[in-house]
mmCIF file of C-alpha atoms in Angstrom:
data_model
loop_
_atom_site.group_PDB
_atom_site.id
_atom_site.type_symbol
_atom_site.label_atom_id
_atom_site.label_comp_id
_atom_site.label_asym_id
_atom_site.label_seq_id
_atom_site.Cartn_x
_atom_site.Cartn_y
_atom_site.Cartn_z
ATOM 1 C CA UNK A 1 0.003 0.005 -0.003
ATOM 2 C CA UNK A 2 2.826 2.343 0.900
ATOM 3 C CA UNK A 3 4.550 1.605 -2.391
ATOM 4 C CA UNK A 4 1.361 2.425 -4.324
ATOM 5 C CA UNK A 5 1.080 5.762 -2.530
ATOM 6 C CA UNK A 6 4.745 6.537 -3.218
ATOM 7 C CA UNK A 7 4.379 5.667 -6.909
ATOM 8 C CA UNK A 8 1.204 7.709 -7.033
ATOM 9 C CA UNK A 9 3.027 10.697 -5.550
ATOM 10 C CA UNK A 10 5.924 10.243 -7.966
ATOM 11 C CA UNK A 11 3.495 10.013 -10.886
ATOM 12 C CA UNK A 12 1.722 13.215 -9.864
ATOM 13 C CA UNK A 13 5.072 14.932 -9.382
ATOM 14 C CA UNK A 14 6.222 13.910 -12.878
ATOM 15 C CA UNK A 15 2.959 15.067 -14.448
ATOM 16 C CA UNK A 16 3.204 18.355 -12.567
ATOM 17 C CA UNK A 17 6.760 18.912 -13.776
ATOM 18 C CA UNK A 18 5.791 18.152 -17.355
ATOM 19 C CA UNK A 19 2.857 20.590 -17.209
ATOM 20 C CA UNK A 20 5.073 23.283 -15.731
ATOM 21 C CA UNK A 21 7.578 22.776 -18.541
ATOM 22 C CA UNK A 22 4.827 22.994 -21.147
ATOM 23 C CA UNK A 23 3.415 26.174 -19.637
ATOM 24 C CA UNK A 24 6.874 27.691 -19.417
ATOM 25 C CA UNK A 25 7.427 26.979 -23.094
ATOM 26 C CA UNK A 26 4.134 28.424 -24.330
ATOM 27 C CA UNK A 27 5.367 32.002 -24.859
ATOM 28 C CA UNK A 28 8.128 30.612 -27.068
ATOM 29 C CA UNK A 29 5.714 28.818 -29.396
ATOM 30 C CA UNK A 30 4.494 30.857 -32.375
ATOM 31 C CA UNK A 31 0.852 31.853 -31.951
ATOM 32 C CA UNK A 32 -1.614 31.863 -34.810
ATOM 33 C CA UNK A 33 -2.844 35.171 -36.086
ATOM 34 C CA UNK A 34 -6.477 35.767 -35.166
ATOM 35 C CA UNK A 35 -8.792 37.691 -37.466
ATOM 36 C CA UNK A 36 -12.278 38.446 -36.150
ATOM 37 C CA UNK A 37 -15.018 39.599 -38.509
ATOM 38 C CA UNK A 38 -17.943 41.302 -36.803
ATOM 39 C CA UNK A 39 -21.187 42.972 -37.827
ATOM 40 C CA UNK A 40 -21.781 46.690 -37.306
ATOM 41 C CA UNK A 41 -25.556 45.976 -37.145
ATOM 42 C CA UNK A 42 -26.191 48.604 -39.796
ATOM 43 C CA UNK A 43 -28.100 47.823 -43.001
ATOM 44 C CA UNK A 44 -25.859 48.062 -46.090
ATOM 45 C CA UNK A 45 -26.940 47.478 -49.658
ATOM 46 C CA UNK A 46 -23.434 46.378 -50.659
ATOM 47 C CA UNK A 47 -20.540 44.607 -48.956
ATOM 48 C CA UNK A 48 -16.942 44.203 -50.179
ATOM 49 C CA UNK A 49 -14.513 41.390 -49.397
ATOM 50 C CA UNK A 50 -10.907 41.443 -50.645
ATOM 51 C CA UNK A 51 -8.980 38.174 -50.363
ATOM 52 C CA UNK A 52 -5.268 37.626 -50.908
ATOM 53 C CA UNK A 53 -1.846 37.799 -49.317
ATOM 54 C CA UNK A 54 0.527 40.651 -48.433
ATOM 55 C CA UNK A 55 -1.123 43.200 -50.745
ATOM 56 C CA UNK A 56 -4.411 42.602 -48.934
ATOM 57 C CA UNK A 57 -2.741 42.516 -45.507
ATOM 58 C CA UNK A 58 -1.229 45.969 -46.091
ATOM 59 C CA UNK A 59 -4.467 47.319 -47.559
ATOM 60 C CA UNK A 60 -6.387 46.243 -44.452
ATOM 61 C CA UNK A 61 -4.165 48.383 -42.256
ATOM 62 C CA UNK A 62 -3.842 51.481 -44.426
ATOM 63 C CA UNK A 63 -7.529 51.807 -45.353
ATOM 64 C CA UNK A 64 -8.214 52.454 -41.680
ATOM 65 C CA UNK A 65 -6.322 55.746 -42.015
ATOM 66 C CA UNK A 66 -8.962 57.334 -44.254
ATOM 67 C CA UNK A 67 -12.105 56.699 -42.199
ATOM 68 C CA UNK A 68 -14.091 59.283 -40.293
ATOM 69 C CA UNK A 69 -15.265 59.095 -36.669
ATOM 70 C CA UNK A 70 -18.168 56.828 -37.624
ATOM 71 C CA UNK A 71 -16.003 54.527 -39.712
ATOM 72 C CA UNK A 72 -17.062 55.685 -43.176
ATOM 73 C CA UNK A 73 -14.295 55.682 -45.777
ATOM 74 C CA UNK A 74 -13.465 59.086 -47.242
ATOM 75 C CA UNK A 75 -14.390 59.425 -50.898
ATOM 76 C CA UNK A 76 -16.611 56.339 -51.052
ATOM 77 C CA UNK A 77 -20.362 56.063 -50.804
ATOM 78 C CA UNK A 78 -21.687 53.946 -47.930
ATOM 79 C CA UNK A 79 -18.451 52.074 -47.257
ATOM 80 C CA UNK A 80 -17.837 51.594 -43.535
ATOM 81 C CA UNK A 81 -14.681 50.078 -42.121
ATOM 82 C CA UNK A 82 -13.427 49.507 -38.585
ATOM 83 C CA UNK A 83 -10.022 47.897 -38.072
ATOM 84 C CA UNK A 84 -8.053 47.239 -34.904
ATOM 85 C CA UNK A 85 -4.773 45.372 -34.401
ATOM 86 C CA UNK A 86 -3.757 44.435 -30.861
ATOM 87 C CA UNK A 87 -2.443 41.648 -28.595
ATOM 88 C CA UNK A 88 -5.739 40.802 -26.905
ATOM 89 C CA UNK A 89 -5.883 37.211 -28.191
ATOM 90 C CA UNK A 90 -2.653 36.588 -30.064
ATOM 91 C CA UNK A 91 0.808 38.015 -30.557
ATOM 92 C CA UNK A 92 3.551 36.743 -32.821
ATOM 93 C CA UNK A 93 6.889 35.222 -31.818
ATOM 94 C CA UNK A 94 8.422 38.703 -31.664
ATOM 95 C CA UNK A 95 5.751 40.114 -29.351
ATOM 96 C CA UNK A 96 3.986 42.109 -32.073
ATOM 97 C CA UNK A 97 0.161 42.453 -32.093
ATOM 98 C CA UNK A 98 -1.375 39.579 -34.024
ATOM 99 C CA UNK A 99 -5.112 39.996 -33.399
ATOM 100 C CA UNK A 100 -7.101 41.810 -36.080
ATOM 101 C CA UNK A 101 -10.708 42.976 -35.734
ATOM 102 C CA UNK A 102 -12.808 44.135 -38.687
ATOM 103 C CA UNK A 103 -16.391 45.230 -39.015
ATOM 104 C CA UNK A 104 -18.519 47.375 -41.301
ATOM 105 C CA UNK A 105 -19.175 46.419 -44.916
ATOM 106 C CA UNK A 106 -15.545 46.273 -46.053
ATOM 107 C CA UNK A 107 -13.429 43.246 -45.122
ATOM 108 C CA UNK A 108 -10.007 41.828 -45.957
ATOM 109 C CA UNK A 109 -9.171 38.112 -45.898
ATOM 110 C CA UNK A 110 -5.578 36.960 -45.272
ATOM 111 C CA UNK A 111 -3.591 34.984 -42.708
ATOM 112 C CA UNK A 112 -0.832 37.422 -41.722
ATOM 113 C CA UNK A 113 2.816 38.104 -42.451
ATOM 114 C CA UNK A 114 4.752 37.370 -39.264
ATOM 115 C CA UNK A 115 4.399 33.595 -38.966
ATOM 116 C CA UNK A 116 6.007 31.516 -41.757
ATOM 117 C CA UNK A 117 3.312 28.832 -41.854
ATOM 118 C CA UNK A 118 0.583 31.433 -42.273
ATOM 119 C CA UNK A 119 2.460 33.237 -45.032
ATOM 120 C CA UNK A 120 2.766 29.905 -46.803
ATOM 121 C CA UNK A 121 -0.960 29.239 -46.459
ATOM 122 C CA UNK A 122 -2.103 32.499 -48.010
ATOM 123 C CA UNK A 123 0.510 32.441 -50.789
ATOM 124 C CA UNK A 124 -0.395 28.971 -52.034
ATOM 125 C CA UNK A 125 -2.977 28.480 -54.778
ATOM 126 C CA UNK A 126 -5.002 26.259 -52.444
ATOM 127 C CA UNK A 127 -6.002 29.369 -50.452
ATOM 128 C CA UNK A 128 -8.627 30.237 -53.090
ATOM 129 C CA UNK A 129 -9.499 26.657 -54.028
ATOM 130 C CA UNK A 130 -13.019 25.380 -54.567
ATOM 131 C CA UNK A 131 -13.978 22.096 -56.201
ATOM 132 C CA UNK A 132 -17.643 23.084 -56.437
ATOM 133 C CA UNK A 133 -18.595 20.150 -54.235
ATOM 134 C CA UNK A 134 -17.812 21.387 -50.720
ATOM 135 C CA UNK A 135 -14.021 21.236 -50.560
ATOM 136 C CA UNK A 136 -12.483 24.677 -50.279
ATOM 137 C CA UNK A 137 -9.355 26.577 -49.232
ATOM 138 C CA UNK A 138 -8.992 28.623 -46.072
ATOM 139 C CA UNK A 139 -9.572 31.897 -47.888
ATOM 140 C CA UNK A 140 -12.897 30.665 -49.244
ATOM 141 C CA UNK A 141 -13.888 29.442 -45.780
ATOM 142 C CA UNK A 142 -13.252 32.903 -44.348
ATOM 143 C CA UNK A 143 -15.367 34.547 -47.035
ATOM 144 C CA UNK A 144 -18.260 32.318 -46.029
ATOM 145 C CA UNK A 145 -17.663 33.185 -42.363
ATOM 146 C CA UNK A 146 -17.875 36.899 -43.111
ATOM 147 C CA UNK A 147 -21.063 36.538 -45.110
ATOM 148 C CA UNK A 148 -22.721 34.341 -42.485
ATOM 149 C CA UNK A 149 -21.906 36.782 -39.664
ATOM 150 C CA UNK A 150 -23.067 39.873 -41.563
ATOM 151 C CA UNK A 151 -26.670 39.191 -42.563
ATOM 152 C CA UNK A 152 -27.257 42.934 -42.446
ATOM 153 C CA UNK A 153 -25.544 43.255 -45.844
ATOM 154 C CA UNK A 154 -27.864 42.687 -48.806
ATOM 155 C CA UNK A 155 -25.409 41.975 -51.609
ATOM 156 C CA UNK A 156 -21.758 40.970 -51.660
ATOM 157 C CA UNK A 157 -18.870 41.828 -53.961
ATOM 158 C CA UNK A 158 -15.887 39.492 -53.604
ATOM 159 C CA UNK A 159 -12.533 40.578 -54.985
ATOM 160 C CA UNK A 160 -9.582 38.208 -55.265
ATOM 161 C CA UNK A 161 -6.101 39.742 -55.217
ATOM 162 C CA UNK A 162 -4.255 36.449 -54.777
ATOM 163 C CA UNK A 163 -1.571 34.668 -56.787
ATOM 164 C CA UNK A 164 1.573 36.784 -56.456
ATOM 165 C CA UNK A 165 3.872 33.866 -55.642
ATOM 166 C CA UNK A 166 2.158 31.403 -57.971
ATOM 167 C CA UNK A 167 2.632 33.822 -60.890
ATOM 168 C CA UNK A 168 6.333 33.932 -60.148
ATOM 169 C CA UNK A 169 7.096 30.227 -59.750
ATOM 170 C CA UNK A 170 4.599 28.290 -61.916
ATOM 171 C CA UNK A 171 2.119 30.625 -63.557
ATOM 172 C CA UNK A 172 1.481 28.604 -66.722
ATOM 173 C CA UNK A 173 1.129 25.358 -64.744
ATOM 174 C CA UNK A 174 -1.575 26.640 -62.393
ATOM 175 C CA UNK A 175 -3.526 29.074 -64.561
ATOM 176 C CA UNK A 176 -6.303 26.540 -65.254
ATOM 177 C CA UNK A 177 -6.456 25.780 -61.524
ATOM 178 C CA UNK A 178 -7.333 29.427 -60.887
ATOM 179 C CA UNK A 179 -9.922 29.494 -63.664
ATOM 180 C CA UNK A 180 -11.612 26.337 -62.371
ATOM 181 C CA UNK A 181 -11.643 27.510 -58.750
ATOM 182 C CA UNK A 182 -12.995 30.943 -59.603
ATOM 183 C CA UNK A 183 -15.674 29.439 -61.837
ATOM 184 C CA UNK A 184 -16.750 27.391 -58.828
ATOM 185 C CA UNK A 185 -16.836 30.600 -56.795
ATOM 186 C CA UNK A 186 -19.314 32.052 -59.258
ATOM 187 C CA UNK A 187 -21.445 28.987 -59.839
ATOM 188 C CA UNK A 188 -21.276 27.174 -56.494
ATOM 189 C CA UNK A 189 -19.722 29.060 -53.564
ATOM 190 C CA UNK A 190 -21.150 32.556 -54.031
ATOM 191 C CA UNK A 191 -23.888 32.429 -56.700
ATOM 192 C CA UNK A 192 -25.704 35.488 -55.301
ATOM 193 C CA UNK A 193 -22.547 37.604 -55.088
ATOM 194 C CA UNK A 194 -20.513 39.359 -57.765
ATOM 195 C CA UNK A 195 -16.951 38.032 -57.994
ATOM 196 C CA UNK A 196 -14.034 40.012 -59.400
ATOM 197 C CA UNK A 197 -10.438 39.025 -60.068
ATOM 198 C CA UNK A 198 -7.664 41.632 -59.871
ATOM 199 C CA UNK A 199 -4.670 41.367 -62.146
ATOM 200 C CA UNK A 200 -1.524 40.122 -60.457
ATOM 201 C CA UNK A 201 1.014 42.961 -60.419
ATOM 202 C CA UNK A 202 3.661 41.278 -62.577
ATOM 203 C CA UNK A 203 5.201 44.563 -63.729
ATOM 204 C CA UNK A 204 7.264 44.798 -60.531
ATOM 205 C CA UNK A 205 10.932 43.921 -60.248
ATOM 206 C CA UNK A 206 10.073 40.714 -58.395
ATOM 207 C CA UNK A 207 9.065 39.146 -61.717
ATOM 208 C CA UNK A 208 12.110 40.155 -63.750
ATOM 209 C CA UNK A 209 13.152 37.225 -65.932
ATOM 210 C CA UNK A 210 9.934 35.243 -65.387
ATOM 211 C CA UNK A 211 8.760 34.558 -68.955
ATOM 212 C CA UNK A 212 5.287 33.225 -68.143
ATOM 213 C CA UNK A 213 4.460 35.558 -65.249
ATOM 214 C CA UNK A 214 1.239 36.725 -66.932
ATOM 215 C CA UNK A 215 -0.130 33.246 -67.662
ATOM 216 C CA UNK A 216 -2.618 33.459 -64.775
ATOM 217 C CA UNK A 217 -3.624 36.998 -65.731
ATOM 218 C CA UNK A 218 -4.193 36.029 -69.359
ATOM 219 C CA UNK A 219 -6.207 32.957 -68.415
ATOM 220 C CA UNK A 220 -8.458 34.965 -66.087
ATOM 221 C CA UNK A 221 -8.911 37.723 -68.649
ATOM 222 C CA UNK A 222 -10.019 35.202 -71.278
ATOM 223 C CA UNK A 223 -12.243 33.173 -68.937
ATOM 224 C CA UNK A 224 -13.877 36.102 -67.091
ATOM 225 C CA UNK A 225 -13.777 39.199 -69.306
ATOM 226 C CA UNK A 226 -16.521 40.912 -67.292
ATOM 227 C CA UNK A 227 -15.037 40.071 -63.878
ATOM 228 C CA UNK A 228 -11.340 40.583 -64.598
ATOM 229 C CA UNK A 229 -10.045 43.959 -63.368
ATOM 230 C CA UNK A 230 -6.738 44.854 -65.002
ATOM 231 C CA UNK A 231 -4.752 47.343 -62.912
ATOM 232 C CA UNK A 232 -1.546 47.176 -64.929
ATOM 233 C CA UNK A 233 -1.985 50.624 -66.502
ATOM 234 C CA UNK A 234 -3.192 52.091 -63.213
ATOM 235 C CA UNK A 235 -0.038 50.976 -61.395
ATOM 236 C CA UNK A 236 2.335 51.786 -64.241
ATOM 237 C CA UNK A 237 0.950 55.330 -64.274
ATOM 238 C CA UNK A 238 1.784 55.695 -60.583
ATOM 239 C CA UNK A 239 5.242 54.187 -61.046
ATOM 240 C CA UNK A 240 6.452 55.296 -64.474
ATOM 241 C CA UNK A 241 10.026 54.576 -63.381
ATOM 242 C CA UNK A 242 8.989 51.008 -62.598
ATOM 243 C CA UNK A 243 9.858 49.118 -59.452
ATOM 244 C CA UNK A 244 11.829 49.224 -57.149
ATOM 245 C CA UNK A 245 9.526 51.744 -55.470
ATOM 246 C CA UNK A 246 11.757 54.693 -54.495
ATOM 247 C CA UNK A 247 9.937 55.021 -51.167
ATOM 248 C CA UNK A 248 10.466 51.319 -50.377
ATOM 249 C CA UNK A 249 14.027 50.786 -51.504
ATOM 250 C CA UNK A 250 14.405 47.313 -50.011
ATOM 251 C CA UNK A 251 11.212 46.019 -51.621
ATOM 252 C CA UNK A 252 10.558 45.188 -55.267
ATOM 253 C CA UNK A 253 6.968 43.955 -55.049
ATOM 254 C CA UNK A 254 4.934 46.149 -52.676
ATOM 255 C CA UNK A 255 3.559 49.644 -53.241
ATOM 256 C CA UNK A 256 3.530 52.574 -50.852
ATOM 257 C CA UNK A 257 0.519 53.173 -48.622
ATOM 258 C CA UNK A 258 -0.979 55.863 -50.856
ATOM 259 C CA UNK A 259 -1.012 53.480 -53.807
ATOM 260 C CA UNK A 260 -2.834 50.752 -51.864
ATOM 261 C CA UNK A 261 -5.438 53.276 -50.735
ATOM 262 C CA UNK A 262 -5.855 54.573 -54.273
ATOM 263 C CA UNK A 263 -6.171 51.079 -55.720
ATOM 264 C CA UNK A 264 -8.693 49.730 -53.188
ATOM 265 C CA UNK A 265 -10.721 52.932 -53.520
ATOM 266 C CA UNK A 266 -10.701 52.708 -57.315
ATOM 267 C CA UNK A 267 -11.742 49.043 -57.271
ATOM 268 C CA UNK A 268 -14.739 49.821 -55.062
ATOM 269 C CA UNK A 269 -15.729 52.812 -57.218
ATOM 270 C CA UNK A 270 -15.499 50.627 -60.332
ATOM 271 C CA UNK A 271 -17.747 48.001 -58.748
ATOM 272 C CA UNK A 272 -20.225 50.621 -57.566
ATOM 273 C CA UNK A 273 -20.410 52.084 -61.076
ATOM 274 C CA UNK A 274 -20.948 48.597 -62.492
ATOM 275 C CA UNK A 275 -23.742 47.923 -59.976
ATOM 276 C CA UNK A 276 -25.390 51.232 -60.866
ATOM 277 C CA UNK A 277 -25.304 50.308 -64.578
ATOM 278 C CA UNK A 278 -26.875 46.930 -63.826
ATOM 279 C CA UNK A 279 -29.667 48.542 -61.815
ATOM 280 C CA UNK A 280 -30.295 51.031 -64.630
ATOM 281 C CA UNK A 281 -30.413 48.211 -67.195
ATOM 282 C CA UNK A 282 -32.905 46.239 -65.097
ATOM 283 C CA UNK A 283 -35.038 49.359 -64.726
ATOM 284 C CA UNK A 284 -35.033 49.987 -68.496
ATOM 285 C CA UNK A 285 -35.968 46.370 -69.169
ATOM 286 C CA UNK A 286 -38.819 46.519 -66.658
ATOM 287 C CA UNK A 287 -40.131 49.731 -68.246
ATOM 288 C CA UNK A 288 -40.024 48.226 -71.721
ATOM 289 C CA UNK A 289 -42.144 45.294 -70.510
ATOM 290 C CA UNK A 290 -44.730 47.387 -68.714
ATOM 291 C CA UNK A 291 -48.290 47.677 -70.220
ATOM 292 C CA UNK A 292 -47.806 51.426 -70.711
ATOM 293 C CA UNK A 293 -44.849 50.784 -72.997
ATOM 294 C CA UNK A 294 -46.849 48.571 -75.361
#
């Protein structure tokens, strides 16, 4: 009996030591970035979701700089955006804030930049994958999460700005993968939304020497002429000297903050103008079918 008690005490002591070691090690383990998408409980006719990697990550932060006290984005009609980045739930291995909150009717989908595994996730083509049968990538899952938690938004516009790495390393090999996945977005995942696909910014120095860098862009342009948004001329006009960006001398792929703000703003204005044209066309069709018109 005494031996059993002693072994029981030893066992508990060992377990206690192991738990203490685990707890002591926790701050050293990389935490996952946490992105929380909330509703502002305000009725919005339109909602906007951008999905991608570092371009979208940067855009999420800088768009917060042009909102008013009530969260409305300067220069845009009925676009509300709240963004907060803190340590409340997660911080990265360097102690930087790694918890992002968003609400309003503008959202950005990404995994983060500070943790290697999360960078890998958002850069890979599988991030935007859909087989049209229920299997989907993490980016697509997050889009569904946003839509399901924001029932106050009547209609959604989903904008993909993903594929920067894929265009650099195997653009021609994966171009059909992107076409198939995005077609499943339109027909299966988000049939009541409007989906748009931004051109991958292959004019930057990061793609020098890559002969097929525009294979994904060309495939998307041919497959989705109405949904493909080509920002090549827009960005070349802002950087006539080409990349490297003189304000970001160590970087040959990213833009400065003002360019991200200008691009996201222009994309939303383009979509709003397109929606207005569609409403006008529907109205004209309805009038032509009315008894008074016959």
